[in-house]
C-alpha atoms as a PDB file:
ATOM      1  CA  UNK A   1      88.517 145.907  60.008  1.00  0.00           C
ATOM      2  CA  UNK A   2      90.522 143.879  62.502  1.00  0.00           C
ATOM      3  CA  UNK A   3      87.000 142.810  64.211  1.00  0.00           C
ATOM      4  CA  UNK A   4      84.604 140.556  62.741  1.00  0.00           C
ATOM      5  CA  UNK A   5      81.499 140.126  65.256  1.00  0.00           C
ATOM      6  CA  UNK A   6      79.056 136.729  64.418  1.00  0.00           C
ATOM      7  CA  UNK A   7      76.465 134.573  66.141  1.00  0.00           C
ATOM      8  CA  UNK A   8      77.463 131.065  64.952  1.00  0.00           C
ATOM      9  CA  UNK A   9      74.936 128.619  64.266  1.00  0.00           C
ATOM     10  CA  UNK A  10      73.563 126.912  67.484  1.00  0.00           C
ATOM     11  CA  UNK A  11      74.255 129.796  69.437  1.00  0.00           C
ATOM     12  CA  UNK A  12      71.003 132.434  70.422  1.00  0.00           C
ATOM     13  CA  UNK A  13      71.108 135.300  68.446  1.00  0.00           C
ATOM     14  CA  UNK A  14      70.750 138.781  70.898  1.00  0.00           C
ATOM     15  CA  UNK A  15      70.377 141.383  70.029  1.00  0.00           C
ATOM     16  CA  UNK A  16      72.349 143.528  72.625  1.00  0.00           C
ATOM     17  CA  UNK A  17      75.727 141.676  71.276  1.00  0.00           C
ATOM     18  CA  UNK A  18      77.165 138.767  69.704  1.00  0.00           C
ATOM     19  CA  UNK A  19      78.341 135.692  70.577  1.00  0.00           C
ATOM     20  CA  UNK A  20      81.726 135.836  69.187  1.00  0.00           C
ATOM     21  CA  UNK A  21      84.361 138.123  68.194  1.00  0.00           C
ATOM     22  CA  UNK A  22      87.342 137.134  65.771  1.00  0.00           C
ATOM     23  CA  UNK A  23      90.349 139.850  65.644  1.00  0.00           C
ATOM     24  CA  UNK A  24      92.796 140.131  63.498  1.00  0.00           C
ATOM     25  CA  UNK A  25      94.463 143.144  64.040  1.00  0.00           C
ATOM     26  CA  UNK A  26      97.967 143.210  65.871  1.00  0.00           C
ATOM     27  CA  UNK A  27      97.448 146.273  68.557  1.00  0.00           C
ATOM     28  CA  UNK A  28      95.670 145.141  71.429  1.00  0.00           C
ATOM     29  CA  UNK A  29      93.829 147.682  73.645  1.00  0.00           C
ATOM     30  CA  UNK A  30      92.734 147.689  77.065  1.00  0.00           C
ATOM     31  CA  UNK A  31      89.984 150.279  78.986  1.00  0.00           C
ATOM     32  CA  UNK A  32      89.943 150.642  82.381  1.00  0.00           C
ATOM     33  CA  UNK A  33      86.658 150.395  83.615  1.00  0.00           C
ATOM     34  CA  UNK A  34      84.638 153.581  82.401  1.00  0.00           C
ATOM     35  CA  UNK A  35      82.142 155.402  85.091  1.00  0.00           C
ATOM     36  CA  UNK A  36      79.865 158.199  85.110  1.00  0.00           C
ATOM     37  CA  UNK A  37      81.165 161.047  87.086  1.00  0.00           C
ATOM     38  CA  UNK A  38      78.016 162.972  86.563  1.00  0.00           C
ATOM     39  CA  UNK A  39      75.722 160.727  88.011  1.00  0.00           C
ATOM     40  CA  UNK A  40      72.541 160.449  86.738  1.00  0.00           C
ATOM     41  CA  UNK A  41      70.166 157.077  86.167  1.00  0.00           C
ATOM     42  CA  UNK A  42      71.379 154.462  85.001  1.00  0.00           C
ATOM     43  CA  UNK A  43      70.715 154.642  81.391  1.00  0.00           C
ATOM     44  CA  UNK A  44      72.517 158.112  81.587  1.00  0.00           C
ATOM     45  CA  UNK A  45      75.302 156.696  83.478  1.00  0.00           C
ATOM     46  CA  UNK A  46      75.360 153.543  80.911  1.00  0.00           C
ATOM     47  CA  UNK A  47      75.369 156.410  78.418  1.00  0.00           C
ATOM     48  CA  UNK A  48      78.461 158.470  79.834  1.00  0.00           C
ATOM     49  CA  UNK A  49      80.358 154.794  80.212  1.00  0.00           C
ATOM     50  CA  UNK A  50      79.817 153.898  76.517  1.00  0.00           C
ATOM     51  CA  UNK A  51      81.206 157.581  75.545  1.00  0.00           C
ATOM     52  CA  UNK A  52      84.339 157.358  77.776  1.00  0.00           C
ATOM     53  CA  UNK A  53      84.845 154.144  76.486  1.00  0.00           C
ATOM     54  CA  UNK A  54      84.663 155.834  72.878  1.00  0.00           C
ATOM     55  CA  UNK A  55      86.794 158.531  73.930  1.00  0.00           C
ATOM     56  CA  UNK A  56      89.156 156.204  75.451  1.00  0.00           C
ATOM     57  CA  UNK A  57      89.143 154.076  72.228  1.00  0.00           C
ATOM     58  CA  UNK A  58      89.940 157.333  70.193  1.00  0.00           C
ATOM     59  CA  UNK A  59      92.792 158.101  72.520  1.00  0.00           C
ATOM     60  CA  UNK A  60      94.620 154.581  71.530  1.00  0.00           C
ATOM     61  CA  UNK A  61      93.609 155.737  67.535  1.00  0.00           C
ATOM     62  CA  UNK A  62      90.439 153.514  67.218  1.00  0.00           C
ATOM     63  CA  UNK A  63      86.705 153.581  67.864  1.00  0.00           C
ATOM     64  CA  UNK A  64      83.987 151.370  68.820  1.00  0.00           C
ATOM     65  CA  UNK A  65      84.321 149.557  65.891  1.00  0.00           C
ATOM     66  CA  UNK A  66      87.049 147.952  67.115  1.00  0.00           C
ATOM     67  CA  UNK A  67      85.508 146.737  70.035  1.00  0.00           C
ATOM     68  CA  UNK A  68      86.196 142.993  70.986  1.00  0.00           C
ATOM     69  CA  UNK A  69      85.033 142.687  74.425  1.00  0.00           C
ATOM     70  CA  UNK A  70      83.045 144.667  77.138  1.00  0.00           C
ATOM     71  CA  UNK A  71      82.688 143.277  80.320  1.00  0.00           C
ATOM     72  CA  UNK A  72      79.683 145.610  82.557  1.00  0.00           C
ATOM     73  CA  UNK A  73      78.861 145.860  85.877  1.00  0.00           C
ATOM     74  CA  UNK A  74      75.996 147.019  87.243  1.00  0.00           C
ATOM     75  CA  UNK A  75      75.616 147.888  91.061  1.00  0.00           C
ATOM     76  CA  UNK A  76      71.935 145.780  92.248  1.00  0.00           C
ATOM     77  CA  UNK A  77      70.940 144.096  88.622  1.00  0.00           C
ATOM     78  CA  UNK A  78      68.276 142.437  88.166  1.00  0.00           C
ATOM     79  CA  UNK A  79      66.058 142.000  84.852  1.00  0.00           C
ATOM     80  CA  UNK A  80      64.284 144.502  85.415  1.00  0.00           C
ATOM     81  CA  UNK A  81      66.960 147.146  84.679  1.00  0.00           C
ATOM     82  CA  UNK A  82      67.476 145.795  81.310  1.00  0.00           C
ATOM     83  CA  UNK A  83      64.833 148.717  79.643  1.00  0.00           C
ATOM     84  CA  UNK A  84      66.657 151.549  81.183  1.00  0.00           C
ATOM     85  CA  UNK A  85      70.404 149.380  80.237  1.00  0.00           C
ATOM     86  CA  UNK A  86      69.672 149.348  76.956  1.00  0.00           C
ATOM     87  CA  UNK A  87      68.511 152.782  76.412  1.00  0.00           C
ATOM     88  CA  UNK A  88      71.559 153.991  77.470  1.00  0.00           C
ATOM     89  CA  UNK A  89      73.211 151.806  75.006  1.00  0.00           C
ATOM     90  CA  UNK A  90      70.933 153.304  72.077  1.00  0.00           C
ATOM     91  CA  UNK A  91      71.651 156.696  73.392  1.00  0.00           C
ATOM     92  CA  UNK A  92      75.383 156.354  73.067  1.00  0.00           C
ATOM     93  CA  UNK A  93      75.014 154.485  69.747  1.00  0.00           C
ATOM     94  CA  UNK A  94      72.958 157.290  68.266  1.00  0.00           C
ATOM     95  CA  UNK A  95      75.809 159.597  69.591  1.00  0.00           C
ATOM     96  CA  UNK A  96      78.592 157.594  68.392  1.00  0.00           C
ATOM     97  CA  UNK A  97      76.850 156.775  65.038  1.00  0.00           C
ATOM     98  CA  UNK A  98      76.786 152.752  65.563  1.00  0.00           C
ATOM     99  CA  UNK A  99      75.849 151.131  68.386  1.00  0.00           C
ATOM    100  CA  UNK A 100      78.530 148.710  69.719  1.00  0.00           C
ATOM    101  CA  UNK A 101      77.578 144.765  69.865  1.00  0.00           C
ATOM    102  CA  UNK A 102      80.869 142.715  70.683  1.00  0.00           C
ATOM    103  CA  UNK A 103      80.487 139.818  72.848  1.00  0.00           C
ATOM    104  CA  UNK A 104      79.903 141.122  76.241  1.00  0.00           C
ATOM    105  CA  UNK A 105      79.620 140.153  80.244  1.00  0.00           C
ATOM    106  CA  UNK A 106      76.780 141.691  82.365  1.00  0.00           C
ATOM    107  CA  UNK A 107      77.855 141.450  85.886  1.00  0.00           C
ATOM    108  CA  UNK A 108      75.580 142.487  88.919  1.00  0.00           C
ATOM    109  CA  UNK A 109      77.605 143.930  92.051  1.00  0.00           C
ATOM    110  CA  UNK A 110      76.848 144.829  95.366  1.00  0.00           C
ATOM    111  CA  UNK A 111      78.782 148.233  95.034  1.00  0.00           C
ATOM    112  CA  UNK A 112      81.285 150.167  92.914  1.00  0.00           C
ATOM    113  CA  UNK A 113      84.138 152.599  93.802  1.00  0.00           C
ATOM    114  CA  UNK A 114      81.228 155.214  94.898  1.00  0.00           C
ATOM    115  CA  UNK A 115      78.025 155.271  95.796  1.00  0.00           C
ATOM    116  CA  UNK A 116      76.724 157.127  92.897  1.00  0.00           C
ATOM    117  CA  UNK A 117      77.968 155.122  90.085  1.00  0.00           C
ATOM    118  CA  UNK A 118      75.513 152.442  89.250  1.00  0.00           C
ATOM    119  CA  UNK A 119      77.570 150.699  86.100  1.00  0.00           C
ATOM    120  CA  UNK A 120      81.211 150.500  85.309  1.00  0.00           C
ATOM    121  CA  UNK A 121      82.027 148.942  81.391  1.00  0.00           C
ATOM    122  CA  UNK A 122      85.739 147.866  80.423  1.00  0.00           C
ATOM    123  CA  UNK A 123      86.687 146.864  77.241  1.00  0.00           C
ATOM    124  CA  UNK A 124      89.223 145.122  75.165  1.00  0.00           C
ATOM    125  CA  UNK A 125      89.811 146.020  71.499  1.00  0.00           C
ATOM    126  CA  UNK A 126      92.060 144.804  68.371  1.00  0.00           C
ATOM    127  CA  UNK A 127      93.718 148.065  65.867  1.00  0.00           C
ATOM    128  CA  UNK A 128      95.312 147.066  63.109  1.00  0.00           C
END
């Protein structure tokens, strides 16, 4: 595995990611931002983003566990959204058969590309 994910001491541990990601690999990968062309809520949107970003991933001859980075934004954020966020993330992780923790960036925005999409995710990841 060219990605090993920790929480180093002195550092919170959360449970939606880690802290840090350490890559090894030599094949660097970069996702345009992923969106939900469907529509739907936002924990199916955040659903259909973590799949693209799967498919994407699978595209470039990895998968999720190769994940280093995600960076999300998410159109009007505040706390409260967090429940419905993180279903979506369980949703795609039960899909994908692991749910994807590298360190990550939650961004609120006033607006995306459309008005329907309420979260775009990008990611960076390390192949071998």
């Amino acid at each position: 595995m060219p990605i090993t994910l920790v929480n180093p001491a002195g550092l919170p541990e959360i449970d939606a990611y880690r802290q840090v990601s350490i890559a090894t690999g030599s094949k660097m990968v970069f996702v345009a931002g992923q969106v939900a062309w469907e529509g739907g809520d936002l924990a199916a949107q955040v659903e259909q983003c973590y799949l693209n970003v799967a498919t994407a991933l699978a595209g470039a001859g990895g998968t999720i566990a190769d994940l280093a980075k995600l960076t999300v934004y998410v159109v009007d954020w505040t706390p409260d959204k967090m429940p419905l966020f993180l279903e979506g993330v369980a949703r795609a992780g039960a899909r994908l058969g692991g749910t994807p923790v590298p360190p990550g960036t939650l961004i609120g925005v006033a607006a995306l590309d459309v008005p329907e999409h309420l979260v775009e995710i990008e990611a960076i990841a390390v192949l071998d």
